PDB file of C-alpha atoms in Angstrom:
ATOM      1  CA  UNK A   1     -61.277  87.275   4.181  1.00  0.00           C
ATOM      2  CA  UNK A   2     -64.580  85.370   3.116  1.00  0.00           C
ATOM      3  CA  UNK A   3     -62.366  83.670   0.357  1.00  0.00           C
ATOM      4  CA  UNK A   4     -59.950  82.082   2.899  1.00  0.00           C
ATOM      5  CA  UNK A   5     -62.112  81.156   5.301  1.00  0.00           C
ATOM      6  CA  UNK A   6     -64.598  79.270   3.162  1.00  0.00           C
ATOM      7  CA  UNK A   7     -61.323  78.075   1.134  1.00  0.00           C
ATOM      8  CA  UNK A   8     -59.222  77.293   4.448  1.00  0.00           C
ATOM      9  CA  UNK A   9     -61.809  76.850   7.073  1.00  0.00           C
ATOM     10  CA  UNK A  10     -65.023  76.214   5.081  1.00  0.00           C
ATOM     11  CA  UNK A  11     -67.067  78.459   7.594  1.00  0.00           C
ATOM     12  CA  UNK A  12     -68.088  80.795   5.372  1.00  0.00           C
ATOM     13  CA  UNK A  13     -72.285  81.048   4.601  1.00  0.00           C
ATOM     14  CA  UNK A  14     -73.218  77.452   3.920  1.00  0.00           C
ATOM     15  CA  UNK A  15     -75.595  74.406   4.596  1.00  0.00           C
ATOM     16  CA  UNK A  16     -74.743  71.916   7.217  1.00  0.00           C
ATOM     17  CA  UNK A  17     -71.762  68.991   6.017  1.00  0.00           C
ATOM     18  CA  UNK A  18     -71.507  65.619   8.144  1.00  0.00           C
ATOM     19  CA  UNK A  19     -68.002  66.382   7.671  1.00  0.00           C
ATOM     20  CA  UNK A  20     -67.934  69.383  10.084  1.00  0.00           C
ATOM     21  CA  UNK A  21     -68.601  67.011  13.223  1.00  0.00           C
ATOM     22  CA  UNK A  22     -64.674  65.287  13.255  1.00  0.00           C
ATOM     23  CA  UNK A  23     -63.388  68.658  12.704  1.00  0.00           C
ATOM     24  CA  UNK A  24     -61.335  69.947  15.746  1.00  0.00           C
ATOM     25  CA  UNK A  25     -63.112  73.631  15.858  1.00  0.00           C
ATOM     26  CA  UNK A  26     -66.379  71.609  16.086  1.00  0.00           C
ATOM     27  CA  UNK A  27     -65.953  69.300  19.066  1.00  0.00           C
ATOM     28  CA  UNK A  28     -63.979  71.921  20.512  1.00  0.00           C
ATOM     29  CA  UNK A  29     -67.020  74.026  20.704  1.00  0.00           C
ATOM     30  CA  UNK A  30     -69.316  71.233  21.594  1.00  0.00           C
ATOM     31  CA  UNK A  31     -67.102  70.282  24.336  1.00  0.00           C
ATOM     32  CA  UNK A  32     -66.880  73.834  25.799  1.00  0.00           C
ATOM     33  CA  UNK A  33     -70.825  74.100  25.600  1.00  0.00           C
ATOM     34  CA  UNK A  34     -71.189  70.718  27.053  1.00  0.00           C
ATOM     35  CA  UNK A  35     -73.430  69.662  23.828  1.00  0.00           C
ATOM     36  CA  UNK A  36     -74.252  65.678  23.453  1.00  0.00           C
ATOM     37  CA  UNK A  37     -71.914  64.282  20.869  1.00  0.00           C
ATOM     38  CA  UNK A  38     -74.580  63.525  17.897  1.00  0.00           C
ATOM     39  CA  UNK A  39     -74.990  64.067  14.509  1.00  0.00           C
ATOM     40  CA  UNK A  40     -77.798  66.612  14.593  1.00  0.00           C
ATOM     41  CA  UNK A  41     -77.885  69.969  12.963  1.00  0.00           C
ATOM     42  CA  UNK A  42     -78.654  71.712  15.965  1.00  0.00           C
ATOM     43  CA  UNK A  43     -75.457  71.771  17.944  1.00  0.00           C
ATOM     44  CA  UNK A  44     -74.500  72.160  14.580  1.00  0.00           C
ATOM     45  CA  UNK A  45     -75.833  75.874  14.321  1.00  0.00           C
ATOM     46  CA  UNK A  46     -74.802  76.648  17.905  1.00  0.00           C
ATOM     47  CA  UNK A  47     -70.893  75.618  17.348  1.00  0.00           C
ATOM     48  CA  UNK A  48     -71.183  77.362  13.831  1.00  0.00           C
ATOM     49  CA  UNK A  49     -72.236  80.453  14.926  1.00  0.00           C
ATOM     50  CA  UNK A  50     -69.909  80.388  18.214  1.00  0.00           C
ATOM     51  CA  UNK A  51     -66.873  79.274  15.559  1.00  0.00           C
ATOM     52  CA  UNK A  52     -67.824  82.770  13.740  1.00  0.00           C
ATOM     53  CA  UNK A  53     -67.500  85.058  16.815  1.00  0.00           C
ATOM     54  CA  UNK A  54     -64.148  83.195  17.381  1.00  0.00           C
ATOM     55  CA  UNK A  55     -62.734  83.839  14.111  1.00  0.00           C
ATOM     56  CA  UNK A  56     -64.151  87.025  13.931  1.00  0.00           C
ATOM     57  CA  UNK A  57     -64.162  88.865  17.326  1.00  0.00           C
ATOM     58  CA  UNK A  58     -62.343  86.065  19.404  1.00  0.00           C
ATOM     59  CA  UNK A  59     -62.769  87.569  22.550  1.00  0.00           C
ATOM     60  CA  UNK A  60     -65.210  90.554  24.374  1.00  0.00           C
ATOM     61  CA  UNK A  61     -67.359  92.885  22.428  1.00  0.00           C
ATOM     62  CA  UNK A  62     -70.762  92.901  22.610  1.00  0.00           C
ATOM     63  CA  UNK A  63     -73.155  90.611  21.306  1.00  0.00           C
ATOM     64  CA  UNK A  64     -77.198  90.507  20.538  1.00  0.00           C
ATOM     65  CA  UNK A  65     -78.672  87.138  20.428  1.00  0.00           C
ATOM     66  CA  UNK A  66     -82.859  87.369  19.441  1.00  0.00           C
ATOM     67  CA  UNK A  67     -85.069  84.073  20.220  1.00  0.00           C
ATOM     68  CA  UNK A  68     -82.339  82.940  22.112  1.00  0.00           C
ATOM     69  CA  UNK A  69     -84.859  80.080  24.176  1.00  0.00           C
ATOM     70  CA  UNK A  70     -82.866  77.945  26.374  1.00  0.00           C
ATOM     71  CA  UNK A  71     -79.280  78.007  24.165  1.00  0.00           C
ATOM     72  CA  UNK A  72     -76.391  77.434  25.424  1.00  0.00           C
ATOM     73  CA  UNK A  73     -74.747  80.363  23.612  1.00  0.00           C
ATOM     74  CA  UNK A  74     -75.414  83.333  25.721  1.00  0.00           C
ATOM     75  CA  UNK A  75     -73.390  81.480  28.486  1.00  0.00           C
ATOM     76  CA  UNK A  76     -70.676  80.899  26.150  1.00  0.00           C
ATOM     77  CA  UNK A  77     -70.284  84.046  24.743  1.00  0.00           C
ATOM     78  CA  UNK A  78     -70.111  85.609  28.436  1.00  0.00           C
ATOM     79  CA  UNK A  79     -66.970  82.973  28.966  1.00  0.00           C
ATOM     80  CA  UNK A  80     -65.533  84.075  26.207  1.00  0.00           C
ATOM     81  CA  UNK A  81     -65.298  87.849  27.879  1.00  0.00           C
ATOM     82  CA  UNK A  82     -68.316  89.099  25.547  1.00  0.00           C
ATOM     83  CA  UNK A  83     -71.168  91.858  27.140  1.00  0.00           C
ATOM     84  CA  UNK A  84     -74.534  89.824  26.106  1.00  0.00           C
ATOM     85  CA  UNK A  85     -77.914  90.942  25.918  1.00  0.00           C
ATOM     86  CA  UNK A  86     -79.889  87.568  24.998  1.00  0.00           C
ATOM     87  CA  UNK A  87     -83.834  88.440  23.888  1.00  0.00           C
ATOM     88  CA  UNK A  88     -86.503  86.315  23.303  1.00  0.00           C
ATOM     89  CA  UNK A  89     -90.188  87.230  22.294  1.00  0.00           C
ATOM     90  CA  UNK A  90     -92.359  87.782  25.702  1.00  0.00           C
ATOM     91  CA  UNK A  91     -94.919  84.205  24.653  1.00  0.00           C
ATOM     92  CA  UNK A  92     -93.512  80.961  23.849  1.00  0.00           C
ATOM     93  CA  UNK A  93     -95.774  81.662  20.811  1.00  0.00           C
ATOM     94  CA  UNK A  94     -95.531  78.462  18.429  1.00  0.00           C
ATOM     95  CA  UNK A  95     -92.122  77.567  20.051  1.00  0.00           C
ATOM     96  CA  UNK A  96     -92.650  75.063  22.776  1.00  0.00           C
ATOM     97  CA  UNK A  97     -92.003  76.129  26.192  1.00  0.00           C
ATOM     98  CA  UNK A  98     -88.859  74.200  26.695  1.00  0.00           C
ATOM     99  CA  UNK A  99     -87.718  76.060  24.044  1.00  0.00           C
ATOM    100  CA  UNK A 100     -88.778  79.626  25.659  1.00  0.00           C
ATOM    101  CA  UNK A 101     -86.474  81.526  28.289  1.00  0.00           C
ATOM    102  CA  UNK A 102     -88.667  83.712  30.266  1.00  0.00           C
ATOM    103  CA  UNK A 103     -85.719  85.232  32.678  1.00  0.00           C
ATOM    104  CA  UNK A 104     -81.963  85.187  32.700  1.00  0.00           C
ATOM    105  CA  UNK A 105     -82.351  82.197  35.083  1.00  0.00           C
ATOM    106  CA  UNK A 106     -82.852  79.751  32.475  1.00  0.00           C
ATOM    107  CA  UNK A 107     -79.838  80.701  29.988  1.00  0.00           C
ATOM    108  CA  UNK A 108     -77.311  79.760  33.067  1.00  0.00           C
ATOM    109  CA  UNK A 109     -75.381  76.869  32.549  1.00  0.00           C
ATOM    110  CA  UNK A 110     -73.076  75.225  35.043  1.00  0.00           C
ATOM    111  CA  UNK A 111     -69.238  74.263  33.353  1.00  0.00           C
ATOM    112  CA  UNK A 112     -69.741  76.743  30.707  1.00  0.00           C
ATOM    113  CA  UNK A 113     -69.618  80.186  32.671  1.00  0.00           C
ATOM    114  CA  UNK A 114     -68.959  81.255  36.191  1.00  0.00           C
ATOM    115  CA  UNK A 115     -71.839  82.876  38.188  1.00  0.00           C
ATOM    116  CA  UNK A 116     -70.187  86.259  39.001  1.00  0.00           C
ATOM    117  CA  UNK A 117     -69.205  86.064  34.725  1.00  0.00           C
ATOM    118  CA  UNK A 118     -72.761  85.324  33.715  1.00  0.00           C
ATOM    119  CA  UNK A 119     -73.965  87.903  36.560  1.00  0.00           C
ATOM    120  CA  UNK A 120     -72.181  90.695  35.045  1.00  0.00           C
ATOM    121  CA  UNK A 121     -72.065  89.959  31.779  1.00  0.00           C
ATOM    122  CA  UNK A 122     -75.313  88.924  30.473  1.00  0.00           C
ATOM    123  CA  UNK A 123     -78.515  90.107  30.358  1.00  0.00           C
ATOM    124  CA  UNK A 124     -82.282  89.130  29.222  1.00  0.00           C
ATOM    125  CA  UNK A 125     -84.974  90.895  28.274  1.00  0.00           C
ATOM    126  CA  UNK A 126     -87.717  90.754  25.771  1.00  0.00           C
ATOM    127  CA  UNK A 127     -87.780  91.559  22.494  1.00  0.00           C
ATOM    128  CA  UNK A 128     -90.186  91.074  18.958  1.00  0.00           C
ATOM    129  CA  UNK A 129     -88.263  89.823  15.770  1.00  0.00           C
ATOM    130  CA  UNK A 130     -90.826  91.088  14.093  1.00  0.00           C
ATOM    131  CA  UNK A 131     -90.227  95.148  14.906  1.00  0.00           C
ATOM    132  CA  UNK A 132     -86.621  95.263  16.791  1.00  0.00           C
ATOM    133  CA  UNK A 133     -86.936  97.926  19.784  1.00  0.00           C
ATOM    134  CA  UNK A 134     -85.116 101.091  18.622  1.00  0.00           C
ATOM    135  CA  UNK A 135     -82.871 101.325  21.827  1.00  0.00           C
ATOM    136  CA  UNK A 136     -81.241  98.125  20.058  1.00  0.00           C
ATOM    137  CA  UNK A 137     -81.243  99.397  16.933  1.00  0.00           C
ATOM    138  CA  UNK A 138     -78.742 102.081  17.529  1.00  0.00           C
ATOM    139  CA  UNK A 139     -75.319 100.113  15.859  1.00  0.00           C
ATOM    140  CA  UNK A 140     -73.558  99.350  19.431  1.00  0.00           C
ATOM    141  CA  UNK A 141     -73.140  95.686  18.672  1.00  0.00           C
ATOM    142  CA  UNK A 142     -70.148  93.413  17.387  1.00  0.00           C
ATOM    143  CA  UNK A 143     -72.297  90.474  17.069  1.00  0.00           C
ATOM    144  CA  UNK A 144     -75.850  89.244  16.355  1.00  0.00           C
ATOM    145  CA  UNK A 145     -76.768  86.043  16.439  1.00  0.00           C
ATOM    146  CA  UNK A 146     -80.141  83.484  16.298  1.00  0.00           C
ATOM    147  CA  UNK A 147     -80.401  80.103  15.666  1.00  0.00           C
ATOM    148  CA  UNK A 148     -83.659  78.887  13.540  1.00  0.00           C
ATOM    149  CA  UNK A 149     -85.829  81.879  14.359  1.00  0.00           C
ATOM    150  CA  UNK A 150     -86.692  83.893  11.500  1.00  0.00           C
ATOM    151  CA  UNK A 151     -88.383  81.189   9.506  1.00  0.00           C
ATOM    152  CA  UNK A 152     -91.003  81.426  12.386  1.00  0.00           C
ATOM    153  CA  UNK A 153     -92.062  84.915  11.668  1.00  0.00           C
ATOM    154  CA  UNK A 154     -94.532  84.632   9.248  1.00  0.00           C
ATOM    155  CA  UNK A 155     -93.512  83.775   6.027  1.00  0.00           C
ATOM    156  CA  UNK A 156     -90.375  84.118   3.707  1.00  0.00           C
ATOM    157  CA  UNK A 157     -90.512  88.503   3.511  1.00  0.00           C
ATOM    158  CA  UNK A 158     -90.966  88.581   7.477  1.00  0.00           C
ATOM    159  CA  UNK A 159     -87.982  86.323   7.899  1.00  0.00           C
ATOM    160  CA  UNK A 160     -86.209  88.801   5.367  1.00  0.00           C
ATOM    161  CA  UNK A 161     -87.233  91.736   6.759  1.00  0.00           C
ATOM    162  CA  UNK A 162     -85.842  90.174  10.195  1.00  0.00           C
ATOM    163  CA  UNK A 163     -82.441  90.038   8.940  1.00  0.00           C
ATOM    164  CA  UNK A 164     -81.946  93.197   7.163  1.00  0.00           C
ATOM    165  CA  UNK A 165     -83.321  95.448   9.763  1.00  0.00           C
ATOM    166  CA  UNK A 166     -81.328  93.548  12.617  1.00  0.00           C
ATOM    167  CA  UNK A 167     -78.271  94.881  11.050  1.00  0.00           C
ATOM    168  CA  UNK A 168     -79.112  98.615  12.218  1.00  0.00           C
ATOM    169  CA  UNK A 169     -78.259  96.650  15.535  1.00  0.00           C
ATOM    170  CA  UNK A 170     -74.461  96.315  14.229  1.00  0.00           C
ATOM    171  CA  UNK A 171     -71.681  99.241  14.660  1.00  0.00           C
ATOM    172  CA  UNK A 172     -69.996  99.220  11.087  1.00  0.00           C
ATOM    173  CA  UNK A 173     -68.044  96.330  10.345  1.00  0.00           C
ATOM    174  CA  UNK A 174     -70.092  94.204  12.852  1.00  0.00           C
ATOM    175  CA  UNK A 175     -71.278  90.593  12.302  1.00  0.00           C
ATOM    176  CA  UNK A 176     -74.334  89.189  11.792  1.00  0.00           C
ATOM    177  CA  UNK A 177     -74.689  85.504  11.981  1.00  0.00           C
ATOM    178  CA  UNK A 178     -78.063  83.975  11.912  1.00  0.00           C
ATOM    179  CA  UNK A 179     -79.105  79.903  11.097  1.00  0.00           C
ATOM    180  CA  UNK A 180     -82.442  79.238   9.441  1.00  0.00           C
ATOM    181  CA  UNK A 181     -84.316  76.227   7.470  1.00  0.00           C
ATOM    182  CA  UNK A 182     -83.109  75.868   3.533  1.00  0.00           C
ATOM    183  CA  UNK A 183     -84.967  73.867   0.856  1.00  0.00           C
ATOM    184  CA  UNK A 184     -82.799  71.719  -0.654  1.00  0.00           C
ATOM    185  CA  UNK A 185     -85.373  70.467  -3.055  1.00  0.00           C
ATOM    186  CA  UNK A 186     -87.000  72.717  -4.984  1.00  0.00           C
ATOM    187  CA  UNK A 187     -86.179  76.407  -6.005  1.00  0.00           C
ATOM    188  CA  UNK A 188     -89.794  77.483  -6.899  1.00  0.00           C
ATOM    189  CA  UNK A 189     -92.323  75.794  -4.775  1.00  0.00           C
ATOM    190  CA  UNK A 190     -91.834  75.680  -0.757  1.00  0.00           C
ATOM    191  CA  UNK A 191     -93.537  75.545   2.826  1.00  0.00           C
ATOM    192  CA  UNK A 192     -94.500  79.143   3.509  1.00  0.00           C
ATOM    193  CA  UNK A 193     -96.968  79.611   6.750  1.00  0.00           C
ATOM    194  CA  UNK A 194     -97.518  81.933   9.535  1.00  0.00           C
ATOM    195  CA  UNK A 195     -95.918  79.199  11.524  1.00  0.00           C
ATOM    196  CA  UNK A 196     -92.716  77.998   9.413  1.00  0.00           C
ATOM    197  CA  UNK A 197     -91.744  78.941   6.574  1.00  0.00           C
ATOM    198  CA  UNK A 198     -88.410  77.080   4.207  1.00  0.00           C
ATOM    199  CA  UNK A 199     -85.856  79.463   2.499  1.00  0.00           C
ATOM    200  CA  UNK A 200     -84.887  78.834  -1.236  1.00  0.00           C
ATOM    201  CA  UNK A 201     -81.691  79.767  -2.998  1.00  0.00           C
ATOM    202  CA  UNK A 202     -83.654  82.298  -4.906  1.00  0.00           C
ATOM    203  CA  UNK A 203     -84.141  83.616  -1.405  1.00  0.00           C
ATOM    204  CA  UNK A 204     -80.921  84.192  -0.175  1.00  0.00           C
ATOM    205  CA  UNK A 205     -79.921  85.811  -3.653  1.00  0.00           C
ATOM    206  CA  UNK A 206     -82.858  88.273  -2.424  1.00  0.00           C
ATOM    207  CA  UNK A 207     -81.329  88.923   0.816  1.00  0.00           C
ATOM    208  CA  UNK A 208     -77.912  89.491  -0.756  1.00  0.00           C
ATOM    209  CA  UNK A 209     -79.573  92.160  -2.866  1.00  0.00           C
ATOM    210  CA  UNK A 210     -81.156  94.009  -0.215  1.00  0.00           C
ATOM    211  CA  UNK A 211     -78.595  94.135   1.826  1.00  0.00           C
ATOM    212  CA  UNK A 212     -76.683  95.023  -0.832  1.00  0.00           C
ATOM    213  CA  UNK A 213     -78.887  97.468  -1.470  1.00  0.00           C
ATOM    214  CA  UNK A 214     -78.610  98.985   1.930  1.00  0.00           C
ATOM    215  CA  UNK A 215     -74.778  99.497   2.384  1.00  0.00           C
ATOM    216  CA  UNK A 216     -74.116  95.635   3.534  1.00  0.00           C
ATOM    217  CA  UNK A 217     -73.181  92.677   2.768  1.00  0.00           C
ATOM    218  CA  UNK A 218     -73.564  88.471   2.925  1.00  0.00           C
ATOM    219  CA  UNK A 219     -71.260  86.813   2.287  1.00  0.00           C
ATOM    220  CA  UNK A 220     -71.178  84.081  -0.185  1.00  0.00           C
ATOM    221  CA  UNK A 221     -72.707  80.973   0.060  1.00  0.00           C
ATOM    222  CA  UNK A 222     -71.884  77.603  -0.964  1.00  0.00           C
ATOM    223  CA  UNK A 223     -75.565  75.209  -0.897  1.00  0.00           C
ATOM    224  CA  UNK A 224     -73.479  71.917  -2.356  1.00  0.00           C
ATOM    225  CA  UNK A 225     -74.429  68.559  -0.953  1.00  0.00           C
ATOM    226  CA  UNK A 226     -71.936  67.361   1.442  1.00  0.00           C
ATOM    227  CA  UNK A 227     -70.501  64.103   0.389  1.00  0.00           C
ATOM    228  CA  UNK A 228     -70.378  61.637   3.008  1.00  0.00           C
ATOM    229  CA  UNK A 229     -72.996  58.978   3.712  1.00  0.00           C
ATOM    230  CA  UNK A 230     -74.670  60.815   6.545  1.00  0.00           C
ATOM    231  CA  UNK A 231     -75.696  63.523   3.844  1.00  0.00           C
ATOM    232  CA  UNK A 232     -77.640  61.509   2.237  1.00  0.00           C
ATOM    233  CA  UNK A 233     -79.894  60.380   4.887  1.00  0.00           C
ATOM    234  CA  UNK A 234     -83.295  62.158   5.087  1.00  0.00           C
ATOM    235  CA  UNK A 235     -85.093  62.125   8.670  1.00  0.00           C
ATOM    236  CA  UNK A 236     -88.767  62.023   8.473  1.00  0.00           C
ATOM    237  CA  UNK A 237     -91.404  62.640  11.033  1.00  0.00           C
ATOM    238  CA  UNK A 238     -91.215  61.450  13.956  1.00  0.00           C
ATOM    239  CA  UNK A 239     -87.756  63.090  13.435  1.00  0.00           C
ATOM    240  CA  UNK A 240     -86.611  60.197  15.541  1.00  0.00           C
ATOM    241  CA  UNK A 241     -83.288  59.366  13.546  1.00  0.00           C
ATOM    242  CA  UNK A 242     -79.378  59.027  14.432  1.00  0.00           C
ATOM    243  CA  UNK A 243     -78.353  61.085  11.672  1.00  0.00           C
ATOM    244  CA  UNK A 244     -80.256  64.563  11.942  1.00  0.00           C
ATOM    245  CA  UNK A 245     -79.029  66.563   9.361  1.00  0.00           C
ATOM    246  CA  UNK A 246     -81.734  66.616   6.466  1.00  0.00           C
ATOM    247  CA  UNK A 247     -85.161  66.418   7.048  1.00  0.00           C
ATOM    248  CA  UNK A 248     -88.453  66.144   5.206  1.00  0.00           C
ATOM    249  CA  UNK A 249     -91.890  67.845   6.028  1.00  0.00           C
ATOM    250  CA  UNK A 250     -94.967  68.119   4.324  1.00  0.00           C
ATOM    251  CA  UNK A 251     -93.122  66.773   0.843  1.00  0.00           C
ATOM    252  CA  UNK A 252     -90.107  69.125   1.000  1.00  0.00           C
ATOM    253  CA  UNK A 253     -86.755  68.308   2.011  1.00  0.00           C
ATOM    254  CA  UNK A 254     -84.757  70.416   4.578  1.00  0.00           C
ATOM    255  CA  UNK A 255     -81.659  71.515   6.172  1.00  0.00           C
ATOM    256  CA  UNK A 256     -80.136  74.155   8.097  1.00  0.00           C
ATOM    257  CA  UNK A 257     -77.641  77.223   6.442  1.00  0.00           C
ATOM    258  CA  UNK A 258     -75.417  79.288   7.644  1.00  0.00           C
ATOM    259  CA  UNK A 259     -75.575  82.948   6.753  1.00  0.00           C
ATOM    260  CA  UNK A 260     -72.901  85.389   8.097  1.00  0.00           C
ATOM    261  CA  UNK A 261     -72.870  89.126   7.091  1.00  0.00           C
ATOM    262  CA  UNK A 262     -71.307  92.408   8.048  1.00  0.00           C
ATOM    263  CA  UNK A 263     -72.508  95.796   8.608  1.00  0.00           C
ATOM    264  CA  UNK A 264     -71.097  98.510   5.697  1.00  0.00           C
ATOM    265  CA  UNK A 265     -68.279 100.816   6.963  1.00  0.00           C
TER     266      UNK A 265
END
């Protein structure tokens, strides 16, 4: 299955392609979330991951989203029939605070999902990424989802950690499918803070091991350079570019991957 659809779909783990913005699954999920029509990796991640629950779960089940902020995704996923539970960690933290939900109030969002929908089907509360409450830990999910959250933990093993113990939150054969920051530059040296933190290919081979190790599995990833012209463009602080796809901070260069994987049976 992770042959055809990185073969036929090319949604299978991998780095963000300029490409994916003319292709129909994409603007039909940025039309049904109501995201602005621009080449930026962020509605990027949110169509990406909502494209994976589509191909993978289609409709209902329930889904776990952790540092959720103010996405459009938990409103989505209740339209598309799913039982949400959207967390987020109780202080905005480093995150700005227009990029911190403090209630369910603040994930509603008019065109995507009705009131009585979102009313019955979602649901907020708080939660650390850090040490995942047990009561969510106890493999009732379909889905898990966050979108450029674990690289905000506190370093490269917290961000790991993250990801292998939120698949306890998975029934078996459940998906996980998280977005983070990649290095496209360099696979030895990297930006690793308590703040932010940039995930190498040596990485990922690490969290294919462990999970490996621990009955699942990630699927595999493809981290080639897309190849048309908005690839090749490299934002730079102010971030104030067109194209949004790569960026560069303090000397590395930057992009956002995909990483899907599934709970062992």
């Amino acid at each position: 299955y992770e042959r055809f659809m990185f073969q036929f779909l090319q949604r299978s783990c991998r780095r963000v392609h300029a490409v994916d913005f003319v292709q129909p699954w994409f603007l039909t999920r940025m039309r049904e979330m109501s995201l602005a029509p621009k080449i930026h990796r962020k509605p990027w991640e949110h169509c990406s991951i909502a494209q994976a629950y589509k191909d993978r779960i289609g409709t209902g089940g329930r889904a776990l989203g952790f540092g959720i902020g103010k996405e459009a995704l938990p409103a989505w996923l209740a339209a598309q029939g799913a039982t949400v539970v959207a967390t987020d960690r109780p202080e905005a933290g480093v995150w700005l605070e227009r990029q911190h939900a403090r209630g369910l109030d603040e994930l509603r969002r008019d065109g995507i999902c009705d009131e009585e929908t979102f009313r019955q089907l979602v649901t907020y509360r708080t939660a650390d990424m850090r040490n995942i409450p047990v009561e969510l830990r106890r493999g009732e999910f379909d889905f898990t989802w966050s979108s450029s959250c674990f690289e905000h933990l506190g370093g490269i093993k917290a961000g790991l950690d993250f990801f292998c113990q939120q698949m306890e939150c998975l029934r078996p054969g459940g998906i996980a499918v998280h977005t983070t920051e990649y290095n496209t530059g360099s696979n030895g040296t990297t930006i690793e803070s308590l703040e932010l933190s940039f995930f190498r290919q040596r990485d990922l081979i690490d969290l294919t091991n462990r999970l490996r190790a621990q009955g699942d599995r990630l699927w595999p990833i493809d981290l080639t350079d897309g190849v048309m012209g908005a690839d090749r463009i490299v934002d730079e602080p102010p971030f104030t570019g067109d194209v949004h796809l790569n960026l560069k901070l303090g000397g590395h260069t930057f992009t956002s991957v995909l990483l899907i994987a599934a709970r062992g049976i």
